[in-house]
mmCIF file of C-alpha atoms in Angstrom:
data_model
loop_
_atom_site.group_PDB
_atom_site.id
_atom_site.type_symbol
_atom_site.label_atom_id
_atom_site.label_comp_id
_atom_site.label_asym_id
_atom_site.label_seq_id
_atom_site.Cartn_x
_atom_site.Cartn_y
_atom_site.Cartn_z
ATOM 1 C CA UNK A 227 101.928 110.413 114.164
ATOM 2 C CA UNK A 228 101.496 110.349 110.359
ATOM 3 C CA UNK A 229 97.888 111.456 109.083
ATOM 4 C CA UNK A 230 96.627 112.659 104.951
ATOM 5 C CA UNK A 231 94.363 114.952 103.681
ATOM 6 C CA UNK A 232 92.758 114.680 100.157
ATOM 7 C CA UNK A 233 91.554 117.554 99.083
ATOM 8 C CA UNK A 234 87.923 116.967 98.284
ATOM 9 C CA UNK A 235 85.903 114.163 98.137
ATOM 10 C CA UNK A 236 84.255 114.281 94.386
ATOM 11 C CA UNK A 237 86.639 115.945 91.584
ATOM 12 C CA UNK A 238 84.166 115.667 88.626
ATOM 13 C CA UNK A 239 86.359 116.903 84.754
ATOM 14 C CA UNK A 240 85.568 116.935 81.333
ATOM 15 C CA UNK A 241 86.826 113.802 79.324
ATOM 16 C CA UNK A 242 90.214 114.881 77.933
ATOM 17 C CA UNK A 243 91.052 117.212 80.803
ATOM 18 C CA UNK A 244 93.504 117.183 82.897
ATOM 19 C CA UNK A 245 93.133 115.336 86.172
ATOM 20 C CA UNK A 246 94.469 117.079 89.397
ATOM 21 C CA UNK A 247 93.891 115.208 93.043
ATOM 22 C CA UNK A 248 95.169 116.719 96.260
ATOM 23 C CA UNK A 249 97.254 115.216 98.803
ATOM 24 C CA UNK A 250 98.818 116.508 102.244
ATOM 25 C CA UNK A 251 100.445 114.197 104.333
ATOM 26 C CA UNK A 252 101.740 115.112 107.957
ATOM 27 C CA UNK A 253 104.685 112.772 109.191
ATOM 28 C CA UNK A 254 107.483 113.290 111.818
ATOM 29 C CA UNK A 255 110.003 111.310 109.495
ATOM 30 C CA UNK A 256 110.671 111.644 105.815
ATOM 31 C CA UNK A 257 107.610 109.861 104.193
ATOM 32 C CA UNK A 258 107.123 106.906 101.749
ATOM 33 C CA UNK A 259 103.916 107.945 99.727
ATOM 34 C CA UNK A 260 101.574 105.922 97.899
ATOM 35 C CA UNK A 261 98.550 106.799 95.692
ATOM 36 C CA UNK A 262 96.100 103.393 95.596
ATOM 37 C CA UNK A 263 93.064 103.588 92.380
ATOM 38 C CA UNK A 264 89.634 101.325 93.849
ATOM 39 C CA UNK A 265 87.542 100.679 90.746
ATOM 40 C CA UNK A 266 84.058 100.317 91.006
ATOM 41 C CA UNK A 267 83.577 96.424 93.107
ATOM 42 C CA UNK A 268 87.273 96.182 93.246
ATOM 43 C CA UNK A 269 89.761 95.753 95.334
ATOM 44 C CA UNK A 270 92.693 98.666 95.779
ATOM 45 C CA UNK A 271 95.254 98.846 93.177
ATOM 46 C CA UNK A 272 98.377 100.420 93.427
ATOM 47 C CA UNK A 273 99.030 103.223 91.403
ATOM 48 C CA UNK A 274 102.299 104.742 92.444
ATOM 49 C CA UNK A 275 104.476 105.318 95.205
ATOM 50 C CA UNK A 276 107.319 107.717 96.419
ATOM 51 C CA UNK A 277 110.418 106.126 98.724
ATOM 52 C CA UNK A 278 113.393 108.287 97.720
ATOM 53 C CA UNK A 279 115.236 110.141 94.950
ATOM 54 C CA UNK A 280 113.381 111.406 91.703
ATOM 55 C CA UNK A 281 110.261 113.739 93.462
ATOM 56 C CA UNK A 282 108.461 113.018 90.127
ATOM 57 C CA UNK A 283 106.896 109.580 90.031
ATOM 58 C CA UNK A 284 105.531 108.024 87.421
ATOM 59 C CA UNK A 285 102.631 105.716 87.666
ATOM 60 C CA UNK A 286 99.911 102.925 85.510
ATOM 61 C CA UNK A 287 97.967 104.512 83.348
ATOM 62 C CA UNK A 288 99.443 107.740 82.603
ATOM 63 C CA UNK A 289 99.235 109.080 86.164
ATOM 64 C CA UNK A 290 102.182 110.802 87.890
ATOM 65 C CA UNK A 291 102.462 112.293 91.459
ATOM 66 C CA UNK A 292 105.532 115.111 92.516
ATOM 67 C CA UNK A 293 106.762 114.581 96.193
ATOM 68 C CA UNK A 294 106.675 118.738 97.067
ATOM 69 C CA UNK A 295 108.617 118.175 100.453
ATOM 70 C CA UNK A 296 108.224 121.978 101.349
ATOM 71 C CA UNK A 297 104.371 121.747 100.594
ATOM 72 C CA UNK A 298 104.303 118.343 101.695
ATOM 73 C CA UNK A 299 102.239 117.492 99.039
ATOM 74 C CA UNK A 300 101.434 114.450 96.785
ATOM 75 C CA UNK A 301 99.226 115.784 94.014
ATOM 76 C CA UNK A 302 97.972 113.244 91.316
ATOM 77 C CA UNK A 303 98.021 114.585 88.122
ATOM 78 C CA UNK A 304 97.081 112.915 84.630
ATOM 79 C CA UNK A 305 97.391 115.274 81.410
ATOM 80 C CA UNK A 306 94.295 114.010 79.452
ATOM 81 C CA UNK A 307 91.575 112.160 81.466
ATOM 82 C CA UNK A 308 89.610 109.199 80.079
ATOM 83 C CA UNK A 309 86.121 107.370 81.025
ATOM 84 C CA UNK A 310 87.866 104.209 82.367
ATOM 85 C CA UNK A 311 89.617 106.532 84.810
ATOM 86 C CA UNK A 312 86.613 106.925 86.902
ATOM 87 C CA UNK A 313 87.542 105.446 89.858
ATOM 88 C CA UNK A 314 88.078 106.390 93.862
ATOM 89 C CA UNK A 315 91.738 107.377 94.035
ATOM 90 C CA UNK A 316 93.387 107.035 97.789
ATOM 91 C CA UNK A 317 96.817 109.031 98.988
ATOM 92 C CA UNK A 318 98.562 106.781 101.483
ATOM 93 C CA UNK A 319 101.313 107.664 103.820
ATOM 94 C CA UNK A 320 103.766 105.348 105.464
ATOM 95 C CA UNK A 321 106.217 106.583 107.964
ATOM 96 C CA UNK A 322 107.617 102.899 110.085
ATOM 97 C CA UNK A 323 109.879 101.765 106.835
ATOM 98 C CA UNK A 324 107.480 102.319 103.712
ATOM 99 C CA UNK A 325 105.726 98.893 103.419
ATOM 100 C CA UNK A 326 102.471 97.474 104.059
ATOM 101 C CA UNK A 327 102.852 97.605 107.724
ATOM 102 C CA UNK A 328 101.928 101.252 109.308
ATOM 103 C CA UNK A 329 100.231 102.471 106.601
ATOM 104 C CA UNK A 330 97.834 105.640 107.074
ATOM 105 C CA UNK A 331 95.396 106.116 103.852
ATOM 106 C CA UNK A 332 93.680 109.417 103.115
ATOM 107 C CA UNK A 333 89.747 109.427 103.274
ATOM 108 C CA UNK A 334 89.407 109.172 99.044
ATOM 109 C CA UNK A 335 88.630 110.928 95.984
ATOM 110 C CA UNK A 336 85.976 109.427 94.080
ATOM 111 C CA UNK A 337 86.779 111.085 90.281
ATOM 112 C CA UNK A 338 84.036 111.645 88.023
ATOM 113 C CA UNK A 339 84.452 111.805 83.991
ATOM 114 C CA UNK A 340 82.231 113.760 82.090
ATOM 115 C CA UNK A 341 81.888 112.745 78.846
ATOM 116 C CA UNK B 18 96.538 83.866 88.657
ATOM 117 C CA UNK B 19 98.207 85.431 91.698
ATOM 118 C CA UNK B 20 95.205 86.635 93.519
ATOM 119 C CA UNK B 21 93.691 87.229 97.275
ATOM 120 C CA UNK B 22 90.242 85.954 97.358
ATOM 121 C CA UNK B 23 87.728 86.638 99.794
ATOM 122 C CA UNK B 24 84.488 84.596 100.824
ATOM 123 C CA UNK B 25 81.569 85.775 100.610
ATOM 124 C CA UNK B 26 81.369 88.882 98.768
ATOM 125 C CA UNK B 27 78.128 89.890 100.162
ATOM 126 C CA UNK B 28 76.424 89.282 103.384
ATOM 127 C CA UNK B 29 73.446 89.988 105.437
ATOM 128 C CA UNK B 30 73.367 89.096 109.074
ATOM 129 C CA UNK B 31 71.527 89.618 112.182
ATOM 130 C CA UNK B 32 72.902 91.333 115.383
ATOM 131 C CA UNK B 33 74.782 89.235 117.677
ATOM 132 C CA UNK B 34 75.369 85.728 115.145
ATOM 133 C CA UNK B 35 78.602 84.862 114.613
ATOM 134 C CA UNK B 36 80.020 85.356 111.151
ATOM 135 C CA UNK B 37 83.807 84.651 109.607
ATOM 136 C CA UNK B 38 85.074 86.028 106.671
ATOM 137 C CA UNK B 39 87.361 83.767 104.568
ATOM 138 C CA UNK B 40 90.811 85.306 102.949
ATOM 139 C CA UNK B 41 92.989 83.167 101.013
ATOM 140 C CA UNK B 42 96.588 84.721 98.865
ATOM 141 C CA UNK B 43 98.194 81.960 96.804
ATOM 142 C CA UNK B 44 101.302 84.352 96.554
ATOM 143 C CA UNK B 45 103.288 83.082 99.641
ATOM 144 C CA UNK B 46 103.389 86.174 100.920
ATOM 145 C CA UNK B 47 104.388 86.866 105.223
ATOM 146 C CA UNK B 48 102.473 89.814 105.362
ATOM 147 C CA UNK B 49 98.210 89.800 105.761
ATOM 148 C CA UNK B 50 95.707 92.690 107.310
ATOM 149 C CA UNK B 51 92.129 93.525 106.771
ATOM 150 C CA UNK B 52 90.689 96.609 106.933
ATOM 151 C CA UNK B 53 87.410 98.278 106.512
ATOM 152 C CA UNK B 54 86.302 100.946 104.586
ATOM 153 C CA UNK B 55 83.373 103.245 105.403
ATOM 154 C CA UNK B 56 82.539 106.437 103.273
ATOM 155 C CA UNK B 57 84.681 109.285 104.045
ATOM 156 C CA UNK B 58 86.507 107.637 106.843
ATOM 157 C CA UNK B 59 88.765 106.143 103.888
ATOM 158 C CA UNK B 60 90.449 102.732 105.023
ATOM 159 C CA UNK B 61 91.349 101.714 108.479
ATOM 160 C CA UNK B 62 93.116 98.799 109.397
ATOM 161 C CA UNK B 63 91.507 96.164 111.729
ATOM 162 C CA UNK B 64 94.027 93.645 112.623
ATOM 163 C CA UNK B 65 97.343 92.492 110.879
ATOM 164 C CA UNK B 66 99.386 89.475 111.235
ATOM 165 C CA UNK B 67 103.488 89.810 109.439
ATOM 166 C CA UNK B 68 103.542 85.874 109.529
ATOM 167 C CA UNK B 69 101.962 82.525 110.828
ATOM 168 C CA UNK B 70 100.902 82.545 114.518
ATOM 169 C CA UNK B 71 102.152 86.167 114.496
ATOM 170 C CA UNK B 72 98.874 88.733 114.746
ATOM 171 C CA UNK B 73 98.559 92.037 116.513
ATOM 172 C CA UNK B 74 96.055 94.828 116.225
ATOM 173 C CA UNK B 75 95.500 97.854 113.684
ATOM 174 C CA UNK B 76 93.361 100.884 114.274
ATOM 175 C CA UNK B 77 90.124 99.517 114.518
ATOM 176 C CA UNK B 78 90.409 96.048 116.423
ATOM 177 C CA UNK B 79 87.054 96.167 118.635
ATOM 178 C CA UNK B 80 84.716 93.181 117.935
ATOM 179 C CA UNK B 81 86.807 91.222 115.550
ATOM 180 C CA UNK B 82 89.033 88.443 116.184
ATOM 181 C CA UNK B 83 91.475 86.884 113.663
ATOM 182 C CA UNK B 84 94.088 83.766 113.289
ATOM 183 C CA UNK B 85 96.988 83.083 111.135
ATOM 184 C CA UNK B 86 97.073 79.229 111.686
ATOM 185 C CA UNK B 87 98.485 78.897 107.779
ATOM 186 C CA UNK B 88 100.592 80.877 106.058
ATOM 187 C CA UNK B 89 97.751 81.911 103.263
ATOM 188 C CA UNK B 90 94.765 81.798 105.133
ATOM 189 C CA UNK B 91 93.920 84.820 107.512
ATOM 190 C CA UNK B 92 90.264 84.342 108.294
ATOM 191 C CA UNK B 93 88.416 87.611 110.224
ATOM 192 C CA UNK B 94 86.145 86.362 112.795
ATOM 193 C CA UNK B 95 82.628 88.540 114.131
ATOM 194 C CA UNK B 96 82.041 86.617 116.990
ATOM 195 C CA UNK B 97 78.864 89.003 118.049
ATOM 196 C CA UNK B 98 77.944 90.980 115.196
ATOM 197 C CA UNK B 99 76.834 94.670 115.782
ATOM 198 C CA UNK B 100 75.533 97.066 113.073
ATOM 199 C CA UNK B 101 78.149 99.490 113.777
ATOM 200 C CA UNK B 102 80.148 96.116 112.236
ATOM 201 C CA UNK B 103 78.099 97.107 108.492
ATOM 202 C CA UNK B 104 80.867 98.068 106.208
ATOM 203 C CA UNK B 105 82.972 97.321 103.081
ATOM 204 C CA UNK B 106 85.631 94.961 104.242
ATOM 205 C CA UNK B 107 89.028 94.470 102.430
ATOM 206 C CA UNK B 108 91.988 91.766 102.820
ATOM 207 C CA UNK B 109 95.453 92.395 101.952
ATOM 208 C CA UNK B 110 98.787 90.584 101.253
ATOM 209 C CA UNK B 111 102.307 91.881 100.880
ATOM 210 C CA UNK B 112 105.635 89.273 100.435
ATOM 211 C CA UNK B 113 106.641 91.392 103.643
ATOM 212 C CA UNK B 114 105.857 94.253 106.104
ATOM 213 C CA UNK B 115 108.275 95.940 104.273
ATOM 214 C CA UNK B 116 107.419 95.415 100.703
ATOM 215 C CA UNK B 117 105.490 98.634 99.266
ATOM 216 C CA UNK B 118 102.788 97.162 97.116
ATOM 217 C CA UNK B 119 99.866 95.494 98.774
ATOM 218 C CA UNK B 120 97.666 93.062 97.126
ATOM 219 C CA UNK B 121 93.819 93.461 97.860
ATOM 220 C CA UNK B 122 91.039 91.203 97.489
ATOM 221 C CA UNK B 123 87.980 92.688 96.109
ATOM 222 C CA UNK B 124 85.885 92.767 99.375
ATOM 223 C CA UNK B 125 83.429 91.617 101.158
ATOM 224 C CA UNK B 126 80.124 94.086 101.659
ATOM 225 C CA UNK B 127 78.767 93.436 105.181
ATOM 226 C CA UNK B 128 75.299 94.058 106.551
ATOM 227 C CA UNK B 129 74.289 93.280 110.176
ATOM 228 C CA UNK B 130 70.914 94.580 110.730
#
């Protein structure tokens, strides 16, 4: 059984800070990771995903995630946030092949900018 | 415009009258679901079909009903609405179950009062 915790439903940071959001997956075979953005009356978006090799991913919009299999961990980070970033952010973790099929998404992040 | 669309985007309803839920993808793709999100449950999946005539359940299957009679159409079906059934619902298409990015609609916001 596969299962992810975000840490913390509302991450609120200053415009031009940097954005951190927490993710701990549980999976009985190496994971495929995914982070999705939902924009306000939107659909999901993916933002960037993790199958295998390079730990650091790089995603749309200046986001990145690291793969930290001994912390199995899939923190979001972004350097310098910006308004349009507010958003609800999702960690998803897929454990029967990677793809759509048998995904398990985390219970969101809504991120708040503060201008 | 490749795009999965969704009709309507908002409805009302009363307990107990039957309701579908239009999805359409013009993208060709095998792969369909829906799912519903509810705040801080995140997003569950309620049923999934990987091609034509081909459905099964997700997580959440209780009091919906689906078909996959085309290959772009996947229509959710409320065939007794409830107002545990009030919730943001979402459709999704991948080219396969395999293929990592899913394409959402932008949802449909249900009330059944």
């Amino acid at each position: 059984a596969q299962s992810v915790t975000q840490l913390g439903s509302h991450v609120s940071v200053s415009e031009g800070a940097l954005v951190l959001l927490r993710c701990n997956y549980s999976s009985s075979v190496p994971p495929y990771l995914f982070w999705y953005v939902q924009y306000p009356n939107q659909g999901l978006q993916l933002l960037l995903k993790y199958t295998t090799g390079a730990t650091l991913v790089k995603g749309i919009n200046g986001f990145e995630a690291e793969f930290k299999k001994s912390e199995t961990s899939f923190h979001l980070t972004k350097p310098s946030a910006h308004m349009s970033d507010a958003a609800e952010y999702f960690c998803a973790v897929s454990d029967s092949g990677g793809g759509a099929d048998g995904l398990t998404f985390g219970k969101g992040t809504h991120l708040i900018i503060q201008p | 415009e490749a795009q999965v669309t969704q009709n309507p985007r908002y409805l009302i309803t009363v307990t107990g009258k039957k309701l579908t839920v239009t999805c359409s993808q013009n993208m060709n793709h095998e792969y369909m679901s829906w799912y519903r999100q509810d705040p801080g449950l995140g997003l569950r999946q309620i049923y999934y079909s990987m091609n034509v005539e081909v459905t099964d359940k997700g997580d959440v299957p209780e009091g919906y009903k689906v078909s996959r009679k085309e290959k772009r159409n996947f229509p959710l079906i409320l065939e007794s609405p409830s107002p545990n059934q009030t919730s943001l619902y979402f459709c999704a298409s991948s080219r396969t179950r395999l293929s990592y990015e899913q394409y959402f609609g932008p949802g449909t916001r249900l009330t059944v009062t």
